[in-house]
PDB file of N, CA and C in Angstrom:
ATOM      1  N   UNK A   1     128.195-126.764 -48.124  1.00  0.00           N
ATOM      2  CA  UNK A   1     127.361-125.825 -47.395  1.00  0.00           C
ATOM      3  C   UNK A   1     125.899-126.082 -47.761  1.00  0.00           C
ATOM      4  N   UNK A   2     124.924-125.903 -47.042  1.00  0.00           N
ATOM      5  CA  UNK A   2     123.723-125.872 -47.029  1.00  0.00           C
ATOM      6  C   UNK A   2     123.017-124.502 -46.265  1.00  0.00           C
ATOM      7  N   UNK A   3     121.209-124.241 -46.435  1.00  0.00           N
ATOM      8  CA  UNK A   3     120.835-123.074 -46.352  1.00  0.00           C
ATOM      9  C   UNK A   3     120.666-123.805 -45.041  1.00  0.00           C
ATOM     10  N   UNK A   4     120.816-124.936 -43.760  1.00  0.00           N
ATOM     11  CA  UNK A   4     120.665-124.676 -42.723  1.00  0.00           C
ATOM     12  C   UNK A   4     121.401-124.179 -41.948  1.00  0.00           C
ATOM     13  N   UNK A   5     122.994-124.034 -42.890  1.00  0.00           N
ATOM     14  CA  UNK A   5     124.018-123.194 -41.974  1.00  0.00           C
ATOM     15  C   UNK A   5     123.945-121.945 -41.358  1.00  0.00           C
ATOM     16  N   UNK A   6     122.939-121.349 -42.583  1.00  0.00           N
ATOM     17  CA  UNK A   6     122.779-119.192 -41.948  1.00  0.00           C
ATOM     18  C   UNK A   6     121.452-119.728 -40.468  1.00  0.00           C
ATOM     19  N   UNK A   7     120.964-120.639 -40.506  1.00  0.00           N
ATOM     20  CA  UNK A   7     120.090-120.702 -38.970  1.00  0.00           C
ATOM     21  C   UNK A   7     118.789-119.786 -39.476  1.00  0.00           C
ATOM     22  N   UNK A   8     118.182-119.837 -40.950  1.00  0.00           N
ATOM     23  CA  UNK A   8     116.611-119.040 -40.889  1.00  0.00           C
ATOM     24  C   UNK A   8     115.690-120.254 -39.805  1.00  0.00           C
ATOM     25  N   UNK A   9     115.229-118.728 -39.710  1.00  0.00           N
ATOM     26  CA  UNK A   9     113.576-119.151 -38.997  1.00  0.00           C
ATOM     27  C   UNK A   9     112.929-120.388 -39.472  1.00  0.00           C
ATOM     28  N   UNK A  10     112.488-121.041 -38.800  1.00  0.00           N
ATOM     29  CA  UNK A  10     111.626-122.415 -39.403  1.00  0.00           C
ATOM     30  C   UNK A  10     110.409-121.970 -40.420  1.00  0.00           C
ATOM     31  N   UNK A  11     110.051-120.799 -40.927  1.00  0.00           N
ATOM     32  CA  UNK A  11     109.168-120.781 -41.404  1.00  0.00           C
ATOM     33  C   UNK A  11     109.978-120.661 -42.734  1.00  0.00           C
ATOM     34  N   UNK A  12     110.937-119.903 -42.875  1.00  0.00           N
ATOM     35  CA  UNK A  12     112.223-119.868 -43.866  1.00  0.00           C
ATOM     36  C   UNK A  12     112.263-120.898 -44.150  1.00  0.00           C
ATOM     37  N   UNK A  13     113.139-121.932 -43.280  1.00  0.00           N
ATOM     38  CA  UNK A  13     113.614-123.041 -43.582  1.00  0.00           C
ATOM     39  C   UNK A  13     112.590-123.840 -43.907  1.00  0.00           C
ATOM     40  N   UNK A  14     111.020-123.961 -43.944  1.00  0.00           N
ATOM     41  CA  UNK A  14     110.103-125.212 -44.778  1.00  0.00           C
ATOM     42  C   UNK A  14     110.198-124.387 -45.738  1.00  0.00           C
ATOM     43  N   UNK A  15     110.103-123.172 -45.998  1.00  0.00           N
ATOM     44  CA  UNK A  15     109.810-122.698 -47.355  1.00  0.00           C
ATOM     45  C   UNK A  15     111.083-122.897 -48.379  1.00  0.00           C
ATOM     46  N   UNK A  16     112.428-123.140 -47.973  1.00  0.00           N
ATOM     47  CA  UNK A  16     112.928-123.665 -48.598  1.00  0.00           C
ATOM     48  C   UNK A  16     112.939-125.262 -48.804  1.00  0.00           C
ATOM     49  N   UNK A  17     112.598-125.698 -47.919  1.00  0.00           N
ATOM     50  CA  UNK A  17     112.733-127.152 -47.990  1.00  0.00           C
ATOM     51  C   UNK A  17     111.422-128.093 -49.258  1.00  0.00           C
ATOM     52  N   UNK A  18     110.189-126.895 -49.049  1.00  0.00           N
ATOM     53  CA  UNK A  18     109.011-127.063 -49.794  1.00  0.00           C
ATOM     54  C   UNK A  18     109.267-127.076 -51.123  1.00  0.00           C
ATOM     55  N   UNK A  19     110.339-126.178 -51.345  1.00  0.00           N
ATOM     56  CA  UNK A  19     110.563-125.589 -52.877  1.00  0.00           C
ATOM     57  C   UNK A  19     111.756-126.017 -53.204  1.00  0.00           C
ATOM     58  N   UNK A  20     112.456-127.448 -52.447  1.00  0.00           N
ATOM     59  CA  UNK A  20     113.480-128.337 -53.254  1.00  0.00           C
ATOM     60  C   UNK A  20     115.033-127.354 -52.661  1.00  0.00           C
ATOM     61  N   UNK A  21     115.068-126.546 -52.420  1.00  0.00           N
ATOM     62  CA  UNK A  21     116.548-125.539 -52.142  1.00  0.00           C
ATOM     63  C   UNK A  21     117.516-126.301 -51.018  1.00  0.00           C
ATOM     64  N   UNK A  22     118.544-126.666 -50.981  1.00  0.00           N
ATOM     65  CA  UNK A  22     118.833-127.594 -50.260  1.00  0.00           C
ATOM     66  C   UNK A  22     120.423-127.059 -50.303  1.00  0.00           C
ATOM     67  N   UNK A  23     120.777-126.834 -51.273  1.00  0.00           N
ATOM     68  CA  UNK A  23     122.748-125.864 -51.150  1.00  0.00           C
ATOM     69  C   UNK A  23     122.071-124.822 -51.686  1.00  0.00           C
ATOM     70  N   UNK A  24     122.837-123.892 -51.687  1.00  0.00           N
ATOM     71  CA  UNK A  24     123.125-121.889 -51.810  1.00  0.00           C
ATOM     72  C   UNK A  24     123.641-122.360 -53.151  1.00  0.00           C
ATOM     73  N   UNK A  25     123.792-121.340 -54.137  1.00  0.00           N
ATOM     74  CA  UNK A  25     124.961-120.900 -55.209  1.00  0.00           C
ATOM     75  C   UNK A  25     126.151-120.116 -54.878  1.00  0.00           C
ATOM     76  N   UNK A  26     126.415-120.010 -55.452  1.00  0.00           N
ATOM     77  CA  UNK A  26     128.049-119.278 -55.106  1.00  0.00           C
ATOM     78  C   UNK A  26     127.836-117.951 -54.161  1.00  0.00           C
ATOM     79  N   UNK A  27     126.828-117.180 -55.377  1.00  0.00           N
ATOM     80  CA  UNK A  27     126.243-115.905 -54.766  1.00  0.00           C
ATOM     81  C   UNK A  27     125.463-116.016 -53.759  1.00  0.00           C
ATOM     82  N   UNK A  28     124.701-117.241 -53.397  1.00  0.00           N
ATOM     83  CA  UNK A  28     124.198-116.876 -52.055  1.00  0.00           C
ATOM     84  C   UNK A  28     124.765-117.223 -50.687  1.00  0.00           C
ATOM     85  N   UNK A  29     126.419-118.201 -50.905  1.00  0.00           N
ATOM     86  CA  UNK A  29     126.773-118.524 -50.034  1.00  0.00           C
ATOM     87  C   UNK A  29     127.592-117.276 -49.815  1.00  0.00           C
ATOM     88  N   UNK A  30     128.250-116.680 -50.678  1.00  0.00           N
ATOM     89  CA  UNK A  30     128.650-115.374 -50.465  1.00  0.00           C
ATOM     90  C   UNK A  30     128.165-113.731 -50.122  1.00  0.00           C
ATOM     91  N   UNK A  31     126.800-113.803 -50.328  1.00  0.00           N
ATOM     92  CA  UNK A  31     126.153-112.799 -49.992  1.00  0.00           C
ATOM     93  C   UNK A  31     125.077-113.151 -48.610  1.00  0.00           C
ATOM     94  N   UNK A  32     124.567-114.038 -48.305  1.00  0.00           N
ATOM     95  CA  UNK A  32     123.254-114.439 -47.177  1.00  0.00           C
ATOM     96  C   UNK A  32     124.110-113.903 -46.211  1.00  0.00           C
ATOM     97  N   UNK A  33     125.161-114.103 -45.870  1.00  0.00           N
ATOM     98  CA  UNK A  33     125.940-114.225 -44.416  1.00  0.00           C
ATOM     99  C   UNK A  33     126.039-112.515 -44.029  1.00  0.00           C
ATOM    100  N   UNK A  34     126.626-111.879 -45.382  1.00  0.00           N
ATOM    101  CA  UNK A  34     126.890-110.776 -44.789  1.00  0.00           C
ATOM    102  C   UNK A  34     125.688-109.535 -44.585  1.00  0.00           C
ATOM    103  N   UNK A  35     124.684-110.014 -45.258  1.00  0.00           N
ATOM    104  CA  UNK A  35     123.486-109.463 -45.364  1.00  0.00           C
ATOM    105  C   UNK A  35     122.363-109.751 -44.105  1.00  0.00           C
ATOM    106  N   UNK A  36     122.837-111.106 -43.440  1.00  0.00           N
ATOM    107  CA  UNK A  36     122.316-111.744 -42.222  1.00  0.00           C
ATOM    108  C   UNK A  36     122.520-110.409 -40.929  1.00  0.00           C
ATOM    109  N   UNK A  37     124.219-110.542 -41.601  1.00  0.00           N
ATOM    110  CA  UNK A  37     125.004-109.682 -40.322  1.00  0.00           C
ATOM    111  C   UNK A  37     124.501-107.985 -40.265  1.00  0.00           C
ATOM    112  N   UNK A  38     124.019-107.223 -41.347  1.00  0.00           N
ATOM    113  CA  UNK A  38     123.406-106.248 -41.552  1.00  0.00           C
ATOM    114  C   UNK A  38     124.781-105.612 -41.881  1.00  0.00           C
ATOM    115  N   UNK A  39     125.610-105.974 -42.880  1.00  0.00           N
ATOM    116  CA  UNK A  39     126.479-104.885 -43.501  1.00  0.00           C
ATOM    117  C   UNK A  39     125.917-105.450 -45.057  1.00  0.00           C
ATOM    118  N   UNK A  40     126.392-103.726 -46.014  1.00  0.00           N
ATOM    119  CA  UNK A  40     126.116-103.757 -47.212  1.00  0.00           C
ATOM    120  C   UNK A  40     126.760-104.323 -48.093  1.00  0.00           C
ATOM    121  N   UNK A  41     126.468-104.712 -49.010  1.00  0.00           N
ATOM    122  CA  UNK A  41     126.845-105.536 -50.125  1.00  0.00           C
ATOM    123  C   UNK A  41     126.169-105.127 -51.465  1.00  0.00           C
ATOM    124  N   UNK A  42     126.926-105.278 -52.438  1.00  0.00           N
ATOM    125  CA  UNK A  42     126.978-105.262 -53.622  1.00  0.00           C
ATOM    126  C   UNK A  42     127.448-106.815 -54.216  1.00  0.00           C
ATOM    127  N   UNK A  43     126.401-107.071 -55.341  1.00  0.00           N
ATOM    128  CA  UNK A  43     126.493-108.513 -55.717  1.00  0.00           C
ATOM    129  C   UNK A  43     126.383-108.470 -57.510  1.00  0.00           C
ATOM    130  N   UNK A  44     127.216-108.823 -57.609  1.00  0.00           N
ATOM    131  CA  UNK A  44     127.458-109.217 -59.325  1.00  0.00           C
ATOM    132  C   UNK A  44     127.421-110.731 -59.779  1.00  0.00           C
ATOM    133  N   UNK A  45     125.973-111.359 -60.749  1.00  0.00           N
ATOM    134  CA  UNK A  45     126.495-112.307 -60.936  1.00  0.00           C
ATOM    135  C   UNK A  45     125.552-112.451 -61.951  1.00  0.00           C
ATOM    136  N   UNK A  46     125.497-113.922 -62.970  1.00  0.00           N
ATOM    137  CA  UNK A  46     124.583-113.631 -63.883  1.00  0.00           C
ATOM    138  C   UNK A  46     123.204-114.110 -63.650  1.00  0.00           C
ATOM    139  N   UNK A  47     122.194-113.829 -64.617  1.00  0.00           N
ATOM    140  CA  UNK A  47     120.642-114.108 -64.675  1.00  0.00           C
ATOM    141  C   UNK A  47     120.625-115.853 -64.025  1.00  0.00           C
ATOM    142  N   UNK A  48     119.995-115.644 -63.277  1.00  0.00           N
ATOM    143  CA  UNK A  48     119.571-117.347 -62.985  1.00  0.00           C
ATOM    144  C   UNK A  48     120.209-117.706 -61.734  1.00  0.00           C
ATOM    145  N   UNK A  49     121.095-117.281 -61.265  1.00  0.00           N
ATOM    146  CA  UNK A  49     122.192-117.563 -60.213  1.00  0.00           C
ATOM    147  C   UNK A  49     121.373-117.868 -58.818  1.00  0.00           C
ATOM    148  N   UNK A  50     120.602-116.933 -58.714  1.00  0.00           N
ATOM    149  CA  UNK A  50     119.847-116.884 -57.190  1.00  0.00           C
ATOM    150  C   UNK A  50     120.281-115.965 -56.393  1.00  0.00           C
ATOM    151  N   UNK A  51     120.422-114.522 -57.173  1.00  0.00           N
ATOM    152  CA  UNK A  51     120.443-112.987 -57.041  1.00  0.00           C
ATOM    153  C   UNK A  51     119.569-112.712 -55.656  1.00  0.00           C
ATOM    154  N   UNK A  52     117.966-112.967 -56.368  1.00  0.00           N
ATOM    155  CA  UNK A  52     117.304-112.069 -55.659  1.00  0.00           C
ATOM    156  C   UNK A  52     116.536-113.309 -54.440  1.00  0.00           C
ATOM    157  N   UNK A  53     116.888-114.428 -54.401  1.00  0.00           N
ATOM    158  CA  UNK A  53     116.686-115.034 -53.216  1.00  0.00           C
ATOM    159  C   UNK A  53     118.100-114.705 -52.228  1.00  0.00           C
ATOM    160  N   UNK A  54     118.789-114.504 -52.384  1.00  0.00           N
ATOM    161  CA  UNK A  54     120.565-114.254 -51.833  1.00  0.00           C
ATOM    162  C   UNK A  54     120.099-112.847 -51.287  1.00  0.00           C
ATOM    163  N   UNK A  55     119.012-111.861 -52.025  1.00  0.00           N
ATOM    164  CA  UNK A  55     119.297-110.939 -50.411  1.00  0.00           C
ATOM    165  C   UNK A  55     117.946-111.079 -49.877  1.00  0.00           C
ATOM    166  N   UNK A  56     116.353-111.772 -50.829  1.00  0.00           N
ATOM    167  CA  UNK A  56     115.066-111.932 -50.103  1.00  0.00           C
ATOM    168  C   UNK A  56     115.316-112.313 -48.951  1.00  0.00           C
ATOM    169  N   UNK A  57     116.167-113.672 -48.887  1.00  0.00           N
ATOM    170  CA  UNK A  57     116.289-114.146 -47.746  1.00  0.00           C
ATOM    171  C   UNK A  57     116.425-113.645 -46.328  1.00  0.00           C
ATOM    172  N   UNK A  58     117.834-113.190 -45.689  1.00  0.00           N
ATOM    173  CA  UNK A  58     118.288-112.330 -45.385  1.00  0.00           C
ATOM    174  C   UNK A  58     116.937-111.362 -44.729  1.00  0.00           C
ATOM    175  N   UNK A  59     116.395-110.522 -45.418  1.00  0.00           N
ATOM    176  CA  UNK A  59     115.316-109.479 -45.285  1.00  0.00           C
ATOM    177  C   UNK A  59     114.352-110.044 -44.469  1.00  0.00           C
ATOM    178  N   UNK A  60     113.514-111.429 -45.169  1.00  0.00           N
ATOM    179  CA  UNK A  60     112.750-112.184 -44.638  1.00  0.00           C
ATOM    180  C   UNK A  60     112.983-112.473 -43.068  1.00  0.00           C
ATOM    181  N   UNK A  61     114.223-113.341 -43.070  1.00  0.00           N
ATOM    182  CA  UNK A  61     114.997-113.422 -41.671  1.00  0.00           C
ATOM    183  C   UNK A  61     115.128-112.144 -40.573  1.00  0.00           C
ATOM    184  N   UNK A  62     115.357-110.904 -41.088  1.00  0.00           N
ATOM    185  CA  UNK A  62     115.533-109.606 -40.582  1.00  0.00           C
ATOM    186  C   UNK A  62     113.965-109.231 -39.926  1.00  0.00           C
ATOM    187  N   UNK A  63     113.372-109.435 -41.156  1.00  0.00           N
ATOM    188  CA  UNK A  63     111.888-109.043 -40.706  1.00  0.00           C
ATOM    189  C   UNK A  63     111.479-110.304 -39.612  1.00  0.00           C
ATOM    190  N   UNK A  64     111.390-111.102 -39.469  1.00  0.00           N
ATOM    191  CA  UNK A  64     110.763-111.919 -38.357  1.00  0.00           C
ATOM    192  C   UNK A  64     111.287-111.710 -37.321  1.00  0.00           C
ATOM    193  N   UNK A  65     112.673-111.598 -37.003  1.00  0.00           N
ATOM    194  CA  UNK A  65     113.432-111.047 -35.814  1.00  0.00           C
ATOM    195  C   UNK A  65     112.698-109.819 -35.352  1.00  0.00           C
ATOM    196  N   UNK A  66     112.586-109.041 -36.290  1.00  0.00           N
ATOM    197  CA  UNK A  66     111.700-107.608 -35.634  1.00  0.00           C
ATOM    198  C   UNK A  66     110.472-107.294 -35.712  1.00  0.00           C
ATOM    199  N   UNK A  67     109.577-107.710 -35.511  1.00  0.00           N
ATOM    200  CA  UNK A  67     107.786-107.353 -35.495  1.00  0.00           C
ATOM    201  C   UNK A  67     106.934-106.415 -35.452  1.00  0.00           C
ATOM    202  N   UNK A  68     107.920-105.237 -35.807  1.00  0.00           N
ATOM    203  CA  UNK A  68     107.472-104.225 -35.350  1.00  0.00           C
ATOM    204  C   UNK A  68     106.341-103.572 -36.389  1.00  0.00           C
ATOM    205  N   UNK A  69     105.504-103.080 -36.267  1.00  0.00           N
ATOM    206  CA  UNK A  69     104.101-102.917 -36.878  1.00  0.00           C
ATOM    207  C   UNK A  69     104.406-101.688 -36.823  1.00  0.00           C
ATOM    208  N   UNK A  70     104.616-100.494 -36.721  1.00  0.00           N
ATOM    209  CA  UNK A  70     104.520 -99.562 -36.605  1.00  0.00           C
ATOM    210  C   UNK A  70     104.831 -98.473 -37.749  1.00  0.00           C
ATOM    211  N   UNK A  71     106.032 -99.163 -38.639  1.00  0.00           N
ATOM    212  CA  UNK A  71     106.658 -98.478 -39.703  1.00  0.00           C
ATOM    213  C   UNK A  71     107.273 -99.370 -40.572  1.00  0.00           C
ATOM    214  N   UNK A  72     107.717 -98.764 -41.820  1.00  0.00           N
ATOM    215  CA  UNK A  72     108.291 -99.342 -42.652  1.00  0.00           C
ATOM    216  C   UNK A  72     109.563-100.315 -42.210  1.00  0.00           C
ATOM    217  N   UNK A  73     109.252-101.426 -42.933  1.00  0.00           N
ATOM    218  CA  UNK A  73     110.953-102.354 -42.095  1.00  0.00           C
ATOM    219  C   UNK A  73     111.632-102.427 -42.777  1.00  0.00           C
ATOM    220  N   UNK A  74     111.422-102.551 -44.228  1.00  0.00           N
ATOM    221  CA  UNK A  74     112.124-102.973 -46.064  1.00  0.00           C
ATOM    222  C   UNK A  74     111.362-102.382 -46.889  1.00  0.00           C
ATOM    223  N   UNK A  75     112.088-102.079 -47.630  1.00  0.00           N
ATOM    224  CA  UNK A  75     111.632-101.817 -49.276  1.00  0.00           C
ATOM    225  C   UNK A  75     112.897-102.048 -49.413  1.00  0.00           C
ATOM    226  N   UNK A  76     112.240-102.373 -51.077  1.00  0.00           N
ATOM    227  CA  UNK A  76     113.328-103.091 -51.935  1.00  0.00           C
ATOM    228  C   UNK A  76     112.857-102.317 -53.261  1.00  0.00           C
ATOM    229  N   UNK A  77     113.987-102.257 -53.933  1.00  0.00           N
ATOM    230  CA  UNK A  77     113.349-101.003 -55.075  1.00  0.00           C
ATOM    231  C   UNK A  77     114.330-102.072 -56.533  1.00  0.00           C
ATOM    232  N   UNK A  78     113.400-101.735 -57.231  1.00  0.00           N
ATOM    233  CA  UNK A  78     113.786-102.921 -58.622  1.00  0.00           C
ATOM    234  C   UNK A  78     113.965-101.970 -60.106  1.00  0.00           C
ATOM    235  N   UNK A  79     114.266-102.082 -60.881  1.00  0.00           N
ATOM    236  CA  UNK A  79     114.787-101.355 -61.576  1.00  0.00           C
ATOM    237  C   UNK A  79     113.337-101.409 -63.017  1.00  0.00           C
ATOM    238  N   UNK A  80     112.876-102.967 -62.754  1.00  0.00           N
ATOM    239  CA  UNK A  80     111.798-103.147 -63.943  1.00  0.00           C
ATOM    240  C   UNK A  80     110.919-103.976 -63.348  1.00  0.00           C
ATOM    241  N   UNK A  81     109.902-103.633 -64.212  1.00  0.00           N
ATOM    242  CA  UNK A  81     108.612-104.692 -63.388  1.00  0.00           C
ATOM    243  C   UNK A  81     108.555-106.009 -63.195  1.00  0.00           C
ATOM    244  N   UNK A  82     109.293-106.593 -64.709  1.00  0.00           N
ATOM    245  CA  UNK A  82     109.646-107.793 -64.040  1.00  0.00           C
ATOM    246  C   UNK A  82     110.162-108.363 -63.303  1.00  0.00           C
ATOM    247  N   UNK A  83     111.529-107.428 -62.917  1.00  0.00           N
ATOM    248  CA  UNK A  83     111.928-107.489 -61.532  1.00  0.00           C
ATOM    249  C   UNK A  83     111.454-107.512 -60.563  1.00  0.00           C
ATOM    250  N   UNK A  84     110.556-106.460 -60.015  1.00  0.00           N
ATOM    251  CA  UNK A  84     109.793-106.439 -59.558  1.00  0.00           C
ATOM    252  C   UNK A  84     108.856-107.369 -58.748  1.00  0.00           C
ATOM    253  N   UNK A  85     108.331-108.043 -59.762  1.00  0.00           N
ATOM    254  CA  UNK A  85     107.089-109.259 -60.141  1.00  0.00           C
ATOM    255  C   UNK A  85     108.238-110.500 -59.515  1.00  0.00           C
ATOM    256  N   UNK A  86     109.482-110.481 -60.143  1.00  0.00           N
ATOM    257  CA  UNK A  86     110.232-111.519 -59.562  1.00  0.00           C
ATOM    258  C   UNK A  86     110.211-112.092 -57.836  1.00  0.00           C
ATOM    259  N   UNK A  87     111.047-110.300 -57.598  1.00  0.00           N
ATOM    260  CA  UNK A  87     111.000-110.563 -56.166  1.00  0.00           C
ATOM    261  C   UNK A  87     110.024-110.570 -55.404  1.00  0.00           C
ATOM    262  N   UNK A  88     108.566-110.292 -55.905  1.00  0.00           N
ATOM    263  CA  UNK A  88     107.457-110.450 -55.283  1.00  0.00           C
ATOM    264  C   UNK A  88     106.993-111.911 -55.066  1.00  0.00           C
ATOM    265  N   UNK A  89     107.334-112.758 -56.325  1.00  0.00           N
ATOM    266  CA  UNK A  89     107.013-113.493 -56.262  1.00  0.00           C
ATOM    267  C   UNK A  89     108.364-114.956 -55.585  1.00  0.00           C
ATOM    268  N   UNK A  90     109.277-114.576 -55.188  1.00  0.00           N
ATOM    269  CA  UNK A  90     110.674-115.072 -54.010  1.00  0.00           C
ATOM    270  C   UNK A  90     109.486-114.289 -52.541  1.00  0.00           C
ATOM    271  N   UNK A  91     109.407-113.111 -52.408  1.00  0.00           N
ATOM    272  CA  UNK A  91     108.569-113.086 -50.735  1.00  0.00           C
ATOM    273  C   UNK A  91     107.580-113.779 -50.787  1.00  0.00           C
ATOM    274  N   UNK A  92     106.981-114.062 -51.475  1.00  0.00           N
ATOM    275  CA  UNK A  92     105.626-114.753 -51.302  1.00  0.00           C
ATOM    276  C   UNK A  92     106.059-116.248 -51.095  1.00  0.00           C
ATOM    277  N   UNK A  93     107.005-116.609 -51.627  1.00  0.00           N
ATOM    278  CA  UNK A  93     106.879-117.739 -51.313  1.00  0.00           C
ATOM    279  C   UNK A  93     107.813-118.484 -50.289  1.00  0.00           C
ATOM    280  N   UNK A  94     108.559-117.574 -49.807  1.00  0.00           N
ATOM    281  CA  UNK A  94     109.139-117.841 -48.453  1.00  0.00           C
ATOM    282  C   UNK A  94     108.826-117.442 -47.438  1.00  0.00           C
ATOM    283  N   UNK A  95     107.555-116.489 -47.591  1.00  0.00           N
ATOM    284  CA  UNK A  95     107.414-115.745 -46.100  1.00  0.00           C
ATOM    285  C   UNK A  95     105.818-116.637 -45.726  1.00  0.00           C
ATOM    286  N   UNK A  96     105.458-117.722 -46.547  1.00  0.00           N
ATOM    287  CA  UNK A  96     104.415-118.295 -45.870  1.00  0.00           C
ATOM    288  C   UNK A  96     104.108-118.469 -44.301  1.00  0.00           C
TER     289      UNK A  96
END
């Protein structure tokens, strides 16, 4: 499997391609799809895996489909700042 199977947006897909990502991990081949589809999920796996790109993604993808300016589209709520700081720093660098 590869990340061109879920079909992101081309702006997705250089931003992975920019940053070397080329197969999913376990957790993201198991979580992107159903998170694509807009049902919930719960994901267990350990530090390093590719957690919080497995649902950035997904979101990223969600948000370009819908453009809507008007109101909130996502929040994402993190438990610690470095968390936080993490996933800030996964949107930033895929939503170029």
């Amino acid at each position: 499997m590869s990340f061109t199977d879920f079909k992101f947006n081309k702006h997705i897909s250089d931003g992975l391609k920019r940053h070397g990502y080329v197969s999913p991990t376990p957790i993201q081949t198991k979580a992107i799809q159903p998170v694509l589809d807009g049902r919930d999920l719960l994901g267990l796996a350990q530090t390093g895996t590719g957690k919080t790109a497995a649902f950035v993604l997904p979101i990223l993808q969600h948000l370009s489909e819908n453009r809507s300016t008007t109101s909130i589209r996502s929040l994402i709520v993190a438990p610690t700042r470095d968390l936080a700081e993490q996933t800030y720093t996964y949107v930033q660098k895929f939503s170029r």
